[in-house]
Coordinates of C-alpha atoms in Angstrom, one line a residue:
M1427 CA 0.0 -0.1 -0.4
S1428 CA 2.7 2.5 0.9
G1429 CA 4.5 1.8 -2.2
V1430 CA 1.0 2.5 -4.4
R1431 CA 0.3 5.3 -2.0
G1432 CA 3.8 6.9 -2.9
T1433 CA 3.2 6.5 -6.8
G1434 CA -0.2 7.6 -6.4
E1435 CA 0.0 11.1 -5.1
P1436 CA 2.0 12.7 -7.7
R1437 CA -1.1 11.9 -9.9
C1438 CA -3.5 12.8 -7.4
Q1439 CA -1.4 16.2 -7.0
A1440 CA -1.1 16.8 -10.8
A1441 CA -4.8 16.3 -11.3
L1442 CA -5.9 18.5 -8.3
A1443 CA -3.7 21.3 -10.2
V1444 CA -5.3 20.3 -13.5
L1445 CA -8.8 21.0 -11.8
A1446 CA -8.1 23.9 -10.2
S1447 CA -6.7 25.5 -13.4
L1448 CA -10.0 24.7 -14.9
C1449 CA -11.9 25.6 -12.0
R1450 CA -10.1 29.4 -12.4
A1451 CA -11.0 29.4 -16.0
R1452 CA -13.8 32.2 -16.8
P1453 CA -16.2 31.0 -17.9
P1454 CA -15.5 27.2 -16.7
P1455 CA -15.7 24.6 -19.0
L1456 CA -19.1 22.8 -19.3
G1457 CA -19.7 19.5 -16.8
L1458 CA -18.2 21.7 -13.9
D1459 CA -20.3 23.0 -11.1
V1460 CA -19.6 26.4 -10.0
E1461 CA -20.3 25.6 -6.0
T1462 CA -18.2 22.7 -6.9
C1463 CA -15.1 24.9 -8.1
R1464 CA -16.0 27.4 -5.4
S1465 CA -16.1 24.9 -2.4
F1466 CA -12.6 23.5 -3.9
E1467 CA -11.3 26.8 -3.8
L1468 CA -11.8 27.6 -0.2
E1469 CA -10.0 24.2 0.7
P1470 CA -6.7 25.2 2.0
P1471 CA -4.1 22.6 -0.5
E1472 CA -2.4 20.2 1.4
R1473 CA 1.3 20.7 1.8
S1474 CA 3.6 17.8 0.8
P1475 CA 5.3 16.1 3.8
S1476 CA 8.7 15.8 2.4
A1477 CA 8.9 19.7 1.6
A1478 CA 8.0 20.6 5.2
D1479 CA 10.8 18.1 6.3
S1480 CA 13.1 19.7 4.2
G1481 CA 12.8 23.3 5.3
T1482 CA 12.9 22.0 8.9
S1483 CA 16.1 20.7 8.2
V1484 CA 17.3 23.5 6.5
S1485 CA 16.3 26.0 9.6
L1486 CA 17.7 23.7 11.9
F1487 CA 21.1 23.4 10.4
A1488 CA 21.1 27.2 10.1
V1489 CA 20.7 27.4 13.8
V1490 CA 23.8 24.9 14.5
V1491 CA 25.8 26.9 12.3
I1492 CA 25.4 30.0 13.7
V1493 CA 26.0 28.7 17.4
C1494 CA 29.1 27.0 16.3
G1495 CA 30.3 30.2 15.0
V1496 CA 29.7 32.3 17.8
A1497 CA 31.0 29.7 19.9
L1498 CA 34.2 29.8 17.8
V1499 CA 34.4 33.5 18.4
A1500 CA 34.1 33.3 22.0
V1501 CA 36.8 30.6 22.1
F1502 CA 39.0 32.8 19.9
L1503 CA 38.4 35.9 22.0
F1504 CA 39.1 33.8 25.4
L1505 CA 42.6 32.2 24.1
F1506 CA 43.5 36.1 22.9
W1507 CA 42.8 37.2 26.1
K1508 CA 44.9 34.3 27.8
L1509 CA 47.7 33.9 25.4
C1510 CA 48.6 37.7 24.5
W1511 CA 46.5 40.4 26.9
M1512 CA 47.8 38.9 30.2
P1513 CA 51.5 38.3 29.3
W1514 CA 51.7 41.9 28.0
R1515 CA 50.1 43.2 31.2
N1516 CA 52.2 41.1 33.4
K1517 CA 55.3 42.5 31.5
E1518 CA 54.4 46.2 31.6
A1519 CA 53.7 45.6 35.5
S1520 CA 57.1 43.9 36.2
S1521 CA 59.0 46.8 34.1
P1522 CA 59.7 48.7 37.4
S1523 CA 61.2 45.4 39.2
S1524 CA 63.1 44.8 36.4
A1525 CA 64.4 48.7 36.0
N1526 CA 65.4 48.3 39.8
P1527 CA 68.6 46.4 39.5
S1528 CA 70.8 44.5 42.8
P1529 CA 73.3 47.0 44.2
E1530 CA 75.9 44.9 42.7
A1531 CA 74.5 45.5 39.2
L1532 CA 74.1 49.7 40.0
Q1533 CA 78.1 49.5 40.7
S1534 CA 78.8 48.2 37.2
P1535 CA 79.3 50.5 34.2
S1536 CA 76.9 48.3 32.0
S1537 CA 73.9 48.5 34.4
R1538 CA 74.3 52.2 34.3
G1539 CA 74.2 52.3 30.5
N1540 CA 71.1 49.9 30.5
M1541 CA 69.6 52.3 32.8
A1542 CA 70.3 55.4 31.0
D1543 CA 69.0 53.8 27.7
K1544 CA 65.5 53.2 29.3
L1545 CA 65.6 56.6 30.8
K1546 CA 65.5 57.6 27.1
D1547 CA 62.5 55.4 26.5
P1548 CA 59.2 57.3 26.5
H1549 CA 57.3 54.5 27.5
T1550 CA 59.7 53.7 30.6
L1551 CA 60.1 57.3 31.3
G1552 CA 56.1 57.9 31.0
F1553 CA 55.6 54.7 33.8
L1554 CA 58.3 56.1 36.1
E1555 CA 57.0 59.6 35.9
A1556 CA 53.5 58.0 37.3
A1557 CA 55.3 55.9 39.6
V1558 CA 56.9 58.9 41.1
K1559 CA 53.9 60.7 41.4
I1560 CA 52.2 58.0 43.2
S1561 CA 55.0 58.0 45.9
H1562 CA 58.4 59.5 46.3
T1563 CA 59.3 57.4 48.5
S1564 CA 58.6 54.3 47.2
P1565 CA 61.0 51.3 47.7
D1566 CA 60.5 49.8 44.4
I1567 CA 62.5 52.8 42.8
P1568 CA 65.9 53.4 43.2
A1569 CA 67.1 57.4 44.2
E1570 CA 69.0 57.7 41.4
V1571 CA 66.4 57.0 38.9
Q1572 CA 63.7 59.5 40.7
M1573 CA 66.3 62.3 40.3
S1574 CA 67.2 61.2 36.6
V1575 CA 63.2 62.0 36.0
K1576 CA 62.9 64.7 37.8
E1577 CA 65.8 66.2 36.3
H1578 CA 64.2 65.3 32.9
I1579 CA 60.7 66.7 33.6
K1580 CA 62.6 70.1 34.9
R1581 CA 64.0 70.4 31.6
H1582 CA 61.4 69.8 29.9
T1583 CA 59.0 71.7 31.7
R1584 CA 61.6 74.5 31.2
L1585 CA 61.7 74.1 27.5
Q1586 CA 58.0 74.5 27.4
R1587 CA 58.3 77.8 29.3
Q1588 CA 61.1 79.1 27.1
T1589 CA 58.9 78.2 23.6
T1590 CA 56.4 80.1 25.1
E1591 CA 58.0 83.5 26.4
P1592 CA 57.0 86.4 24.9
A1593 CA 59.2 88.0 21.8
S1594 CA 61.3 90.8 22.6
S1595 CA 61.2 94.6 21.2
T1596 CA 62.6 94.5 17.4
R1597 CA 64.3 97.4 18.3
H1598 CA 66.4 95.6 20.8
T1599 CA 67.5 92.8 18.2
S1600 CA 70.1 94.7 16.7
F1601 CA 71.6 95.0 20.2
K1602 CA 71.4 91.3 20.9
R1603 CA 72.9 90.4 17.7
H1604 CA 76.2 92.4 18.6
L1605 CA 76.3 90.9 22.2
P1606 CA 79.1 88.5 23.0
R1607 CA 78.0 84.5 23.3
Q1608 CA 78.1 84.4 27.1
M1609 CA 75.4 86.8 27.7
H1610 CA 72.8 84.6 25.8
V1611 CA 73.2 81.6 28.2
S1612 CA 69.8 82.5 29.5
S1613 CA 68.3 81.3 26.1
M1614 CA 70.3 78.2 25.4
D1615 CA 69.2 74.8 27.1
Y1616 CA 72.1 72.4 28.1
G1617 CA 71.7 68.8 29.0
N1618 CA 73.9 68.4 31.9
E1619 CA 72.9 71.5 33.6
L1620 CA 72.3 71.4 37.2
P1621 CA 68.9 71.8 39.0
P1622 CA 68.4 75.4 40.3
A1623 CA 70.6 76.4 43.4
A1624 CA 67.1 77.2 45.7
E1625 CA 66.8 73.3 45.3
Q1626 CA 70.0 72.1 46.1
P1627 CA 70.7 70.8 49.6
T1628 CA 73.1 73.2 51.5
S1629 CA 74.9 72.9 54.5
I1630 CA 73.7 75.3 57.5
G1631 CA 76.4 78.0 58.2
R1632 CA 78.1 78.0 54.9
I1633 CA 79.7 81.6 53.8
K1634 CA 78.2 82.9 50.6
P1635 CA 81.1 85.7 49.3
E1636 CA 79.2 86.9 47.2
L1637 CA 77.0 88.7 49.9
Y1638 CA 79.9 90.6 51.3
K1639 CA 80.9 91.9 47.9
Q1640 CA 79.8 95.7 47.9
K1641 CA 80.9 99.1 46.3
S1642 CA 80.9 101.3 48.6
V1643 CA 82.3 105.1 49.4
D1644 CA 84.3 103.5 52.4
G1645 CA 86.6 101.5 49.7
D1646 CA 87.4 104.5 47.9
D1647 CA 88.2 106.3 51.0
A1648 CA 90.9 103.4 52.1
K1649 CA 92.2 103.5 48.4
S1650 CA 92.8 107.2 48.8
E1651 CA 94.6 106.9 52.0
A1652 CA 96.7 104.3 50.8
K1653 CA 98.0 106.6 48.2
S1654 CA 98.5 109.7 50.5
C1655 CA 101.8 111.8 50.4
G1656 CA 101.4 113.8 53.5
K1657 CA 99.3 116.9 53.7
I1658 CA 99.8 120.3 52.9
N1659 CA 98.1 123.3 54.9
F1660 CA 97.1 126.3 52.6
S1661 CA 94.7 129.5 52.4
L1662 CA 92.6 131.2 50.0
R1663 CA 91.5 134.9 50.4
Y1664 CA 89.7 137.8 47.4
D1665 CA 91.0 141.2 46.8
Y1666 CA 88.0 142.5 45.6
E1667 CA 89.7 146.0 44.9
N1668 CA 92.3 144.5 42.9
E1669 CA 90.4 141.5 41.5
T1670 CA 93.1 139.1 42.8
L1671 CA 92.9 135.7 44.3
I1672 CA 95.6 135.6 46.9
V1673 CA 96.7 131.8 47.6
R1674 CA 99.1 131.6 50.9
I1675 CA 100.9 128.2 51.3
L1676 CA 101.8 127.7 54.7
K1677 CA 103.5 124.5 55.2
A1678 CA 103.3 120.7 54.5
F1679 CA 103.4 117.5 56.8
D1680 CA 104.5 114.4 56.9
L1681 CA 106.2 114.4 53.4
P1682 CA 107.5 110.8 51.9
A1683 CA 111.6 110.5 51.4
K1684 CA 112.8 111.2 47.8
D1685 CA 116.8 111.2 48.6
F1686 CA 118.9 108.3 49.9
C1687 CA 120.1 110.2 53.1
G1688 CA 116.4 109.9 54.2
S1689 CA 114.8 113.0 53.5
S1690 CA 113.2 115.4 50.7
D1691 CA 114.1 119.0 49.2
P1692 CA 110.2 119.9 48.5
Y1693 CA 108.8 122.9 46.9
V1694 CA 105.3 123.6 45.6
K1695 CA 104.0 124.5 42.0
I1696 CA 100.8 126.2 42.2
Y1697 CA 98.1 126.7 39.0
L1698 CA 95.0 128.4 38.3
L1699 CA 93.2 125.9 36.0
P1700 CA 92.5 125.8 33.5
D1701 CA 95.1 128.6 32.6
R1702 CA 98.4 126.9 33.0
K1703 CA 100.5 129.6 31.1
C1704 CA 100.8 131.2 34.9
K1705 CA 102.8 129.0 37.0
L1706 CA 103.9 130.3 40.4
Q1707 CA 106.4 128.4 42.6
T1708 CA 107.8 128.4 46.6
R1709 CA 111.2 128.1 47.2
V1710 CA 113.1 124.9 47.8
H1711 CA 113.5 123.8 51.2
R1712 CA 116.3 121.5 52.0
K1713 CA 116.3 118.0 53.9
T1714 CA 113.1 118.5 55.8
L1715 CA 109.8 116.3 55.6
N1716 CA 107.9 119.0 57.2
P1717 CA 108.9 122.1 55.2
T1718 CA 107.3 125.6 56.2
F1719 CA 106.8 128.2 53.4
D1720 CA 104.6 130.9 54.4
E1721 CA 104.6 132.1 51.1
N1722 CA 102.1 134.6 49.0
F1723 CA 101.0 134.2 45.5
H1724 CA 98.8 136.4 43.6
F1725 CA 96.4 135.7 40.4
P1726 CA 94.6 138.4 38.7
V1727 CA 90.7 137.3 37.8
P1728 CA 87.6 138.3 38.1
Y1729 CA 84.9 137.4 40.9
E1730 CA 82.5 135.9 37.9
E1731 CA 85.3 133.5 36.8
L1732 CA 86.3 131.7 40.3
A1733 CA 83.3 129.4 39.7
D1734 CA 85.2 127.9 36.7
R1735 CA 88.6 127.9 38.0
K1736 CA 90.5 125.2 39.9
L1737 CA 93.5 125.4 42.2
H1738 CA 96.2 123.3 41.4
L1739 CA 99.2 122.4 43.6
S1740 CA 102.0 120.1 42.9
V1741 CA 104.8 119.6 45.4
F1742 CA 108.3 118.2 44.0
D1743 CA 111.4 117.0 45.4
F1744 CA 114.2 118.8 44.2
D1745 CA 117.1 117.3 42.4
R1746 CA 120.0 119.3 41.3
F1747 CA 121.6 116.6 39.0
S1748 CA 118.6 114.9 37.3
R1749 CA 115.1 115.4 36.9
H1750 CA 112.9 116.6 40.0
D1751 CA 110.8 113.9 41.3
M1752 CA 107.0 114.7 42.0
I1753 CA 105.7 113.9 45.5
G1754 CA 102.3 114.3 44.7
E1755 CA 99.4 116.7 43.7
V1756 CA 96.1 118.2 45.2
I1757 CA 93.4 119.4 43.2
L1758 CA 91.0 122.0 44.6
D1759 CA 88.1 122.0 42.2
N1760 CA 85.4 124.1 44.1
L1761 CA 87.3 127.6 45.6
F1762 CA 84.6 128.4 47.3
E1763 CA 84.5 124.8 49.1
A1764 CA 85.8 126.5 52.7
S1765 CA 84.1 129.9 52.3
D1766 CA 83.2 132.8 49.9
L1767 CA 86.8 134.2 50.0
S1768 CA 85.8 137.7 51.9
R1769 CA 88.1 136.7 54.8
E1770 CA 91.3 134.1 54.6
T1771 CA 90.4 130.7 55.0
S1772 CA 93.3 128.0 56.3
I1773 CA 92.4 124.7 54.2
W1774 CA 93.9 120.9 54.8
K1775 CA 94.4 118.7 52.1
D1776 CA 95.8 115.3 51.6
I1777 CA 98.3 115.1 49.1
Q1778 CA 97.7 112.6 46.5
Y1779 CA 100.1 110.1 44.9
A1780 CA 101.1 111.2 41.4
T1781 CA 104.0 110.2 39.1
S1782 CA 103.7 113.4 36.8
E1783 CA 101.5 116.5 36.3
S1784 CA 98.0 115.9 35.6
V1785 CA 97.3 118.1 32.7
D1786 CA 93.9 119.7 32.8
L1787 CA 92.2 118.9 29.6
G1788 CA 88.6 120.3 30.3
E1789 CA 85.2 119.2 31.6
I1790 CA 82.0 118.0 29.5
M1791 CA 79.0 118.3 31.1
F1792 CA 75.8 115.6 29.9
S1793 CA 72.6 113.7 31.1
L1794 CA 71.4 110.4 31.5
C1795 CA 68.0 109.0 31.2
Y1796 CA 66.8 105.5 31.3
L1797 CA 63.2 104.2 30.3
P1798 CA 63.0 100.7 31.5
T1799 CA 59.5 99.9 29.9
A1800 CA 61.3 101.1 26.5
G1801 CA 64.9 100.0 27.0
R1802 CA 65.9 102.9 26.0
L1803 CA 68.9 105.1 27.1
T1804 CA 69.4 109.0 26.2
L1805 CA 72.7 110.7 26.8
T1806 CA 71.8 114.4 26.2
V1807 CA 75.7 115.9 25.6
I1808 CA 74.9 119.5 27.0
K1809 CA 78.7 121.5 26.8
C1810 CA 81.9 121.5 27.4
R1811 CA 84.4 124.1 28.9
N1812 CA 87.9 124.8 29.2
L1813 CA 89.1 122.2 26.3
K1814 CA 92.6 121.5 25.6
A1815 CA 94.0 123.8 22.8
M1816 CA 94.7 121.4 19.8
D1817 CA 95.4 123.5 16.7
I1818 CA 97.8 126.2 15.9
T1819 CA 95.8 128.9 16.6
G1820 CA 95.0 128.1 20.4
Y1821 CA 91.8 126.6 19.6
S1822 CA 89.9 123.2 18.6
D1823 CA 87.4 122.0 16.6
P1824 CA 85.4 119.5 19.0
Y1825 CA 83.0 116.9 18.5
V1826 CA 81.6 114.3 21.1
K1827 CA 81.4 110.3 20.2
V1828 CA 79.7 108.4 22.4
S1829 CA 80.6 104.3 22.1
L1830 CA 78.4 101.8 23.5
L1831 CA 80.5 99.0 25.3
C1832 CA 80.0 95.3 26.6
D1833 CA 82.9 93.0 27.6
G1834 CA 85.1 95.4 26.1
R1835 CA 83.7 95.3 23.2
R1836 CA 82.4 98.4 21.1
L1837 CA 78.8 97.8 19.8
K1838 CA 77.6 100.8 18.8
K1839 CA 79.0 104.5 18.6
K1840 CA 77.5 108.2 17.6
K1841 CA 78.6 111.5 17.4
T1842 CA 77.7 114.8 17.6
T1843 CA 78.2 117.9 14.9
I1844 CA 81.4 119.6 14.8
K1845 CA 81.6 122.7 16.7
K1846 CA 84.7 125.1 14.9
N1847 CA 87.1 127.1 16.7
T1848 CA 86.2 126.8 20.5
L1849 CA 87.2 125.5 23.7
N1850 CA 83.9 126.1 25.0
P1851 CA 81.5 124.1 23.0
V1852 CA 77.6 124.2 23.5
Y1853 CA 75.7 121.0 21.8
N1854 CA 72.7 120.2 23.1
E1855 CA 72.2 117.1 21.5
A1856 CA 71.0 113.7 22.4
I1857 CA 72.3 110.3 21.5
I1858 CA 69.9 107.3 22.2
F1859 CA 70.5 103.6 22.5
D1860 CA 68.4 100.8 22.9
I1861 CA 69.5 98.7 25.7
P1862 CA 67.2 95.8 27.5
P1863 CA 66.8 96.4 31.4
E1864 CA 68.2 92.7 31.7
N1865 CA 71.7 93.8 30.1
M1866 CA 71.8 97.3 31.9
D1867 CA 74.5 95.8 34.5
Q1868 CA 76.7 94.3 31.3
V1869 CA 77.4 97.8 29.4
S1870 CA 78.9 101.2 30.0
L1871 CA 79.2 104.2 27.7
L1872 CA 82.9 106.0 26.6
I1873 CA 82.7 109.7 25.7
S1874 CA 85.4 111.1 24.0
V1875 CA 85.7 114.5 23.0
M1876 CA 87.6 114.4 20.1
D1877 CA 89.4 117.8 17.7
Y1878 CA 88.4 117.4 14.1
D1879 CA 91.2 117.9 11.7
R1880 CA 90.5 118.0 7.7
V1881 CA 93.9 116.7 7.2
G1882 CA 95.0 113.3 9.3
H1883 CA 93.6 111.6 11.7
N1884 CA 91.3 113.1 14.5
E1885 CA 92.9 114.0 17.8
I1886 CA 91.5 112.7 21.2
I1887 CA 91.4 115.4 23.6
G1888 CA 90.2 113.6 26.5
V1889 CA 88.0 110.7 27.7
C1890 CA 85.2 109.8 30.6
R1891 CA 83.6 106.4 31.3
V1892 CA 80.0 106.0 32.9
G1893 CA 78.9 102.2 33.7
I1894 CA 78.6 100.1 36.9
S1895 CA 82.1 99.0 36.5
A1896 CA 83.3 102.8 36.1
E1897 CA 85.0 104.4 38.8
G1898 CA 84.2 107.6 40.9
L1899 CA 81.6 110.0 39.7
G1900 CA 81.1 107.8 36.5
R1901 CA 79.5 104.5 38.5
D1902 CA 77.9 107.3 40.9
H1903 CA 75.8 108.9 37.5
W1904 CA 74.9 105.5 36.3
N1905 CA 73.5 104.4 39.7
E1906 CA 71.8 107.7 40.2
M1907 CA 70.4 107.2 36.5
L1908 CA 69.1 103.7 37.4
A1909 CA 67.7 104.9 40.8
Y1910 CA 65.5 107.5 39.4
P1911 CA 64.2 106.0 36.0
R1912 CA 62.6 108.5 33.4
K1913 CA 64.6 111.2 35.0
P1914 CA 67.4 113.1 33.3
I1915 CA 70.6 113.2 35.6
A1916 CA 73.2 115.6 34.6
H1917 CA 76.9 116.2 35.7
W1918 CA 80.0 118.0 34.9
H1919 CA 82.9 114.5 34.4
S1920 CA 86.5 116.2 33.8
L1921 CA 88.3 114.5 31.2
V1922 CA 91.2 112.3 31.5
E1923 CA 93.7 110.8 29.1
V1924 CA 93.2 107.4 26.9
K1925 CA 94.5 104.8 29.5
K1926 CA 95.4 101.7 28.3
S1927 CA 92.7 100.0 30.0
F1928 CA 90.7 101.9 27.7
K1929 CA 92.9 101.0 24.7
E1930 CA 92.5 97.3 25.5
G1931 CA 88.6 97.6 25.7
N1932 CA 88.3 99.3 22.3
P1933 CA 91.6 98.9 20.3
R1934 CA 89.7 101.0 17.3
L1935 CA 89.1 104.5 19.6

């Protein structure tokens, strides 16, 4: 039966299909009842059991494949986590212990080289930096590694600070281009530089010599006392009727011995500067170190000119068969220092050591003004007086040259106009230099009064210097300018001859 049924089912299905097609035809063929066709169409067609079984098997196979795929993916992820992720994490966690060698390894140079290579690795350095941030006293990190990491962090921070530093003014670019290289150490990064001094451990009670370095007037006084060559006593009085200055040389005390017998033969020369043509002289006193002169000397000069005159006393030791030796000199810049000269006033002065008579070259008056915000130094040349005559006519053609010096090098120079045939020129000309505030302690100004010659080289009448490294009034004028910014400070400066130090500092001067 099963065999007959198996062969009959296809035929039945074919017959049903033909009958369905006939029922769908319009109009239906003869012999087919309409109601029969309608009832046939309403009945659901029977599915073949083989088709249902095949659909079920396909769906089951798909489910099995999906489940197997998910299982394989899960197994792959688990193996990857076990074989790759866990060993790499354990290796990274064990890197601090590997970076911490034994004391014996720390003493060997090869292990120190390996440690330096590991510190250069950014990954290792980042991990050590994090470890140091977590605990600065961790026993797993050696002290040398912690110090190396700290130095690298400070160096990196300093580089970032320098890259974000604001650009300086373009007016100072030319000045910085001429500066020596040693002045730019603040803008350079050295790989082996030490930590800042404030963070270095210092011992209590350590003496810092730089705290005891000071430039005071006491030092200058001690220097002048060391060069003192005795004292001289003289008096001044002005005769209003005859318009004459009366200088009375009284006596000298504690003069140095210039002869082999332990004594001297002193006498005094008197000048009323700037006039050197009128030279007066005392008598020579034999073999004494405490001579008493008591001699009067008359200088015809109007009372109005006394403020511009100077009294110059030169003490000499007389020698019959050779050149006279100079003991020292005294220069009284202000004749009204003790009184108004209406009555005779006695004055004691220290005799300053000198090997030759100082020549009065004249004076120059200029003002200094510094603007820290703009980094601008203004030197205004006002006038000169009593300059030395350099021409045959008894006059000069002076002009002023100002040089900006830094560590003995001339960075810039500027000049004033030339004044013809005069010994008392008036300029009132401003000379401007652009100097950053941080370099003010490293520069100085050399003011040279020159005599212009149409034929040949220009001659130097005299020079003066102002700056933190200058001496006397030059340093005081500079410090006063820095103490009162934006305010012009004017002073008279005496011109001196070009010394060897000036020539070495400025060979092209």
